[in-house]
Short mmCIF file of C-alpha atoms in Angstrom, two decimals:
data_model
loop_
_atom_site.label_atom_id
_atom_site.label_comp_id
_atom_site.label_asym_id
_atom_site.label_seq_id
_atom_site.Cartn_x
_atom_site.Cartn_y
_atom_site.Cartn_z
CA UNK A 1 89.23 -102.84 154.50
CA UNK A 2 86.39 -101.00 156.34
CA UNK A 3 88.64 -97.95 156.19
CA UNK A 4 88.08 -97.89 152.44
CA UNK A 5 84.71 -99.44 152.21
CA UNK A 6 83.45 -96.10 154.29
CA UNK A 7 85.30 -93.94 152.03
CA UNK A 8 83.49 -95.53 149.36
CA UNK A 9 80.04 -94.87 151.12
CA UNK A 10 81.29 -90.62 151.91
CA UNK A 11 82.01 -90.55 148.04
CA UNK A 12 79.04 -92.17 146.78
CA UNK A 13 76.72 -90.30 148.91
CA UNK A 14 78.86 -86.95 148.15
CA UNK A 15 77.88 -87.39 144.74
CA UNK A 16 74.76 -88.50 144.92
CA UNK A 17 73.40 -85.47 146.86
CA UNK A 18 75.72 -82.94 145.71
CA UNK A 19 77.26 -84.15 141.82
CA UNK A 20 75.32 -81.61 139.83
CA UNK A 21 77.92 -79.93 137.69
CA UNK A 22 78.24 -76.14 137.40
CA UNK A 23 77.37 -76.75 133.74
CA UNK A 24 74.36 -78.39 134.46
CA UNK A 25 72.84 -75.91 136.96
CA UNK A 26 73.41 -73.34 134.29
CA UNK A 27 71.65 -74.99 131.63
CA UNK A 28 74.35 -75.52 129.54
CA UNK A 29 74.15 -79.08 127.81
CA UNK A 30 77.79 -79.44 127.97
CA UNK A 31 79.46 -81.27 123.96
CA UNK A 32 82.47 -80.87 122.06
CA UNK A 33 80.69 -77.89 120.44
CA UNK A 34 81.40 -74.27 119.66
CA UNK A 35 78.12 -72.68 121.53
CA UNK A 36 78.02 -74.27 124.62
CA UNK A 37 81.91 -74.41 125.17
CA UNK A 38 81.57 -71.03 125.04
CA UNK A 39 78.88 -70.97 127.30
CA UNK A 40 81.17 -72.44 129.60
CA UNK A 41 83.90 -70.09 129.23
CA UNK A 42 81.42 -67.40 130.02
CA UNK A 43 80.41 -69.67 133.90
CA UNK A 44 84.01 -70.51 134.37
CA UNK A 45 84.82 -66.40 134.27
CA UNK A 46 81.84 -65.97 136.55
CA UNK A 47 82.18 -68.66 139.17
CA UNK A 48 85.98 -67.48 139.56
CA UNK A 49 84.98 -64.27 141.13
CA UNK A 50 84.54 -64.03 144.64
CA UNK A 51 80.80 -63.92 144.98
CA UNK A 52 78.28 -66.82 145.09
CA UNK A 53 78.03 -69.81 142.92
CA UNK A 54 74.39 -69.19 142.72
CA UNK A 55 74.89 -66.16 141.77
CA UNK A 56 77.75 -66.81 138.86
CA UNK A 57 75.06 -69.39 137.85
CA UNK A 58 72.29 -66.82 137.60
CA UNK A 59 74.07 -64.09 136.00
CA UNK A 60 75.13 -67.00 133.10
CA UNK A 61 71.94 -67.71 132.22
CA UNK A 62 71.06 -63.69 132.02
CA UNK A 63 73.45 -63.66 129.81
CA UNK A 64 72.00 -66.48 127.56
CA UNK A 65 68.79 -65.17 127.75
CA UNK A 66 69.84 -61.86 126.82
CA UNK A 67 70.38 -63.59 123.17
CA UNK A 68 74.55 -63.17 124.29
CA UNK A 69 75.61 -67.07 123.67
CA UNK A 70 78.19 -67.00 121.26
CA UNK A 71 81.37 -64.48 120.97
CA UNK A 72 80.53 -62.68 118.44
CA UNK A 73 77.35 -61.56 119.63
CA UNK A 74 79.16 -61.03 122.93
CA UNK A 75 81.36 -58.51 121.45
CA UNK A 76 78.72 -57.67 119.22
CA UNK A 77 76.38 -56.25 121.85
CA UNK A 78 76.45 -53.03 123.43
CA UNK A 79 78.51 -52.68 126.99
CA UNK A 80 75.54 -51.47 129.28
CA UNK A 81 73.85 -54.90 127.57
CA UNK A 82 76.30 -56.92 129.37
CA UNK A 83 75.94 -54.56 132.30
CA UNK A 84 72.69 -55.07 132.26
CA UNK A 85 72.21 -58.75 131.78
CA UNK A 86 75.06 -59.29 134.62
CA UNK A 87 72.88 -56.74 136.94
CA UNK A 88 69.24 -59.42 136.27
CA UNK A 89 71.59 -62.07 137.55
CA UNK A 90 72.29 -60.21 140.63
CA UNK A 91 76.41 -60.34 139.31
CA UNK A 92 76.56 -56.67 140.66
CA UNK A 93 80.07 -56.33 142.63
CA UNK A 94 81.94 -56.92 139.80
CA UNK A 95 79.43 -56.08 136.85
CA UNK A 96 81.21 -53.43 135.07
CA UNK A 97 84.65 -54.73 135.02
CA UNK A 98 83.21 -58.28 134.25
CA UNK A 99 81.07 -56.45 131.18
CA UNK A 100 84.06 -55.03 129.72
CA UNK A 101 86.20 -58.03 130.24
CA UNK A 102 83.47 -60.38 128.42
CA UNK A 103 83.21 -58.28 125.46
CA UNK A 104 87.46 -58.42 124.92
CA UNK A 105 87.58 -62.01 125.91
CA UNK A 106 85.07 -62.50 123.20
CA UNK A 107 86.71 -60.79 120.90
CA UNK A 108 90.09 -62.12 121.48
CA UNK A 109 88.04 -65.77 120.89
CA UNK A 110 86.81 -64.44 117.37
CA UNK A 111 89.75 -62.55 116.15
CA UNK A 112 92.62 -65.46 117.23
CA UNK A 113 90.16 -69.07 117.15
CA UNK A 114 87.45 -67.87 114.72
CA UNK A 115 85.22 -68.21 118.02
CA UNK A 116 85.27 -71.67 118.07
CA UNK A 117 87.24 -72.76 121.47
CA UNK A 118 87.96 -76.46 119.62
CA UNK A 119 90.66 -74.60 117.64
CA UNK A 120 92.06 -73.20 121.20
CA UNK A 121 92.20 -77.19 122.30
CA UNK A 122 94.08 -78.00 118.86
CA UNK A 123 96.54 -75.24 119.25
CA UNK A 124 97.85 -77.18 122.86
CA UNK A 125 98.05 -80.17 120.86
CA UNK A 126 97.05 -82.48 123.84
CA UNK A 127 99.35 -80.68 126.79
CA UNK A 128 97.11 -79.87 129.77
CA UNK A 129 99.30 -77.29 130.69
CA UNK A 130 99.15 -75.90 127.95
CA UNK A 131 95.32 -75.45 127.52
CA UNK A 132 95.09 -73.92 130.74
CA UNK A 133 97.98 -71.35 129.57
CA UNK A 134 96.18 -70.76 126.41
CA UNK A 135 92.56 -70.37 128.54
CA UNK A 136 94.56 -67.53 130.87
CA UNK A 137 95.27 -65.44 128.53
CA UNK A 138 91.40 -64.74 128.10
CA UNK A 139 90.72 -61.09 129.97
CA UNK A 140 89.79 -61.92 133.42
CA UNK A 141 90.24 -65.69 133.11
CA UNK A 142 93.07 -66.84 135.42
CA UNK A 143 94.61 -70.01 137.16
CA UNK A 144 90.91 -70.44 138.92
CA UNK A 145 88.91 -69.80 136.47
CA UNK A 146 91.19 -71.89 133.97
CA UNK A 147 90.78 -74.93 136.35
CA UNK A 148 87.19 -74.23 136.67
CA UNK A 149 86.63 -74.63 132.81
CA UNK A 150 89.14 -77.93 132.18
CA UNK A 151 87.50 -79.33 135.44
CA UNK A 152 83.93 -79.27 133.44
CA UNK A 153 85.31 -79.99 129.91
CA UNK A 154 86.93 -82.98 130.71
CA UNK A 155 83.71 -84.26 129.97
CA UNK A 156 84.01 -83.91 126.61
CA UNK A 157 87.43 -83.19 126.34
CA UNK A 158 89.18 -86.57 127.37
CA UNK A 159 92.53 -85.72 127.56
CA UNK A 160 91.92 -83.36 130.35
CA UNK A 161 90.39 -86.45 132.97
CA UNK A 162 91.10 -87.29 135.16
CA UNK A 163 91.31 -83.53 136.55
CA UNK A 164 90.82 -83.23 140.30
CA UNK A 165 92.62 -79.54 141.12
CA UNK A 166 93.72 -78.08 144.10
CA UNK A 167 90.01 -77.17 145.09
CA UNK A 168 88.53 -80.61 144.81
CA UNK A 169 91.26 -81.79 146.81
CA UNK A 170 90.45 -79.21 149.66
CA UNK A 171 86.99 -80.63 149.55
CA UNK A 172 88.57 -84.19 150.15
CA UNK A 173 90.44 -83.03 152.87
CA UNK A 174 87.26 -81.32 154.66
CA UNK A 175 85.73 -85.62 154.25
CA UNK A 176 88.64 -87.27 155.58
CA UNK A 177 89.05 -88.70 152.25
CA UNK A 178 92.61 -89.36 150.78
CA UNK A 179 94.22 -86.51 148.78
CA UNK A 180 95.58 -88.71 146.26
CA UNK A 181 94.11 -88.16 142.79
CA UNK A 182 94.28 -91.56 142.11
CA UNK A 183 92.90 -92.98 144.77
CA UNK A 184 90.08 -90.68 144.77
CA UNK A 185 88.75 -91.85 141.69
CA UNK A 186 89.41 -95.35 142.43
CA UNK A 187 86.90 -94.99 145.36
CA UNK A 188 84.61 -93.10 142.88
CA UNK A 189 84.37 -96.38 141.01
CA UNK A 190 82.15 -95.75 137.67
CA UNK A 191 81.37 -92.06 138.43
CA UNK A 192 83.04 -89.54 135.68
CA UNK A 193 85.64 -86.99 137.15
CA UNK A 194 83.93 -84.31 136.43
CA UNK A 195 80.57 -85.29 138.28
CA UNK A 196 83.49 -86.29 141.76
CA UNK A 197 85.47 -83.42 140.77
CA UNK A 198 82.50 -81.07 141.26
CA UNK A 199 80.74 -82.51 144.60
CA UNK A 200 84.06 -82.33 145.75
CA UNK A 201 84.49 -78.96 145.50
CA UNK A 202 80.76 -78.21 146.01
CA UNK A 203 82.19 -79.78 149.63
CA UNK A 204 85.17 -77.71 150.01
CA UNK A 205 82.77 -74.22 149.04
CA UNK A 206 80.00 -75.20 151.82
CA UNK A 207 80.76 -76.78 155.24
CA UNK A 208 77.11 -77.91 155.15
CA UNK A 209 77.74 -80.38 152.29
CA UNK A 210 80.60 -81.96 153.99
CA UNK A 211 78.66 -82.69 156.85
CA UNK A 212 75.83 -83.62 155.45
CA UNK A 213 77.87 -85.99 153.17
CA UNK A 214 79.52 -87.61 156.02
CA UNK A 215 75.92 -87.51 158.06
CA UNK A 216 74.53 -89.97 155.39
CA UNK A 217 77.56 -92.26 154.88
CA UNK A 218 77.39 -92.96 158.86
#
C-alpha cells in the first residue's frame, strides 16, 4: 500500500509543477474548433522537430501573430512570411523546410477537409489509428508529431483518452512509476490525460523535472 500511495504523491506533484500543456504555453485555448485545432496542428509540426520545446512554442505564436492562424491564410501568405515569422521565434535550423512544408500542409487541409480538421476526425470515424494515419499524411507531420497532436486533442476529442504514448511512458519510467497505461491514470485519480500525459513527457524531455518531481514527493 505505501508503494502506491508514493506513486500517488510523484504523480500529483509531477503535475502540479510541471502539467502545463504544450497548448497552453502557446496560447492556444484548446476546443473542438476549426482555428485553434489548427493552431495545434501548426505546435504539434513544430515541437516534433529536434530543437527546443521553448522554442517550437515561440516560433507558434510568431506564427499567430504574424496574422497566419488558419490554413488558408497559411497557404495564403507569402513563403519568406513563414520564413520570417519561424526566424522571430528563433525556429531557425529547420526554418525553410518547415516554411515550405506549412504552406502544403495547409493547403492539403483546405483543398481535402475544407480547412476544418473536424472533417479529418469524421473521416476516421472513431479509429485512433486511423486519425493518426490520416494526421501523417500532412507534409512534415509524422508518427511524433501525430502523437503529439492526439496527445493534446484528447481534450476535446474524447475518443482519443486516454492517450499516454510511447514518450509519456519514457517519462514514467525516468519516476519509477509503472508503465502500464492503466495504472497510470488510476494513480492520476481526477487529473485529465492530457494534463498526466504532458508532465509526463515534460519528465521524460528534462532530467531536471524528474528529479525535482521525485524531490517533492519525498
Amino acid at each position: 500500500m505505501s508503494g502506491r500511495r508514493d506513486d500517488r504523491t510523484v504523480v500529483r506533484e509531477l503535475v502540479r509543477g510541471h502539467g502545463q500543456t504544450f497548448a497552453e504555453e502557446a496560447g492556444i485555448p484548446l476546443k473542438d474548433t476549426p482555428q485553434p485545432l489548427y493552431r495545434l496542428l501548426v505546435l504539434a509540426h513544430l515541437l516534433s522537430a529536434r530543437i527546443r520545446g521553448s522554442i517550437a512554442v515561440d516560433s507558434a505564436r510568431a506564427l499567430y501573430e504574424a496574422g497566419l492562424r488558419d490554413p488558408r491564410r497559411m497557404a495564403d501568405a507569402d513563403w519568406q512570411e513563414r520564413v520570417d515569422a519561424l526566424g522571430r521565434g528563433g525556429y531557425r535550423r529547420y526554418d525553410e523546410r518547415t516554411a515550405t512544408q506549412l504552406g502544403d500542409a495547409a493547403e492539403l487541409l483546405t483543398d481535402r477537409w475544407d480547412g476544418d480538421l473536424r472533417r479529418l476526425r469524421e473521416e476516421a470515424d472513431g479509429d485512433v489509428g486511423e486519425l493518426r494515419r490520416l494526421l501523417q499524411e500532412f507534409p512534415g507531420l509524422g508518427p511524433s508529431g501525430a502523437d503529439i497532436f492526439l496527445r493534446e486533442a484528447q481534450r476535446v476529442w474524447p475518443e482519443v483518452a486516454p492517450r499516454l504514448d510511447g514518450k509519456a511512458l519514457s517519462g514514467a519510467r525516468r519516476l519509477g512509476l509503472p508503465e502500464d497505461p492503466d495504472r497510470l491514470v488510476d494513480l492520476a485519480g481526477d487529473t485529465e490525460p492530457a494534463v498526466l500525459a504532458v508532465a509526463l513527457v515534460r519528465a521524460s524531455l528534462d532530467k531536471e523535472v524528474a528529479e525535482d518531481s521525485l524531490r517533492e514527493a519525498s
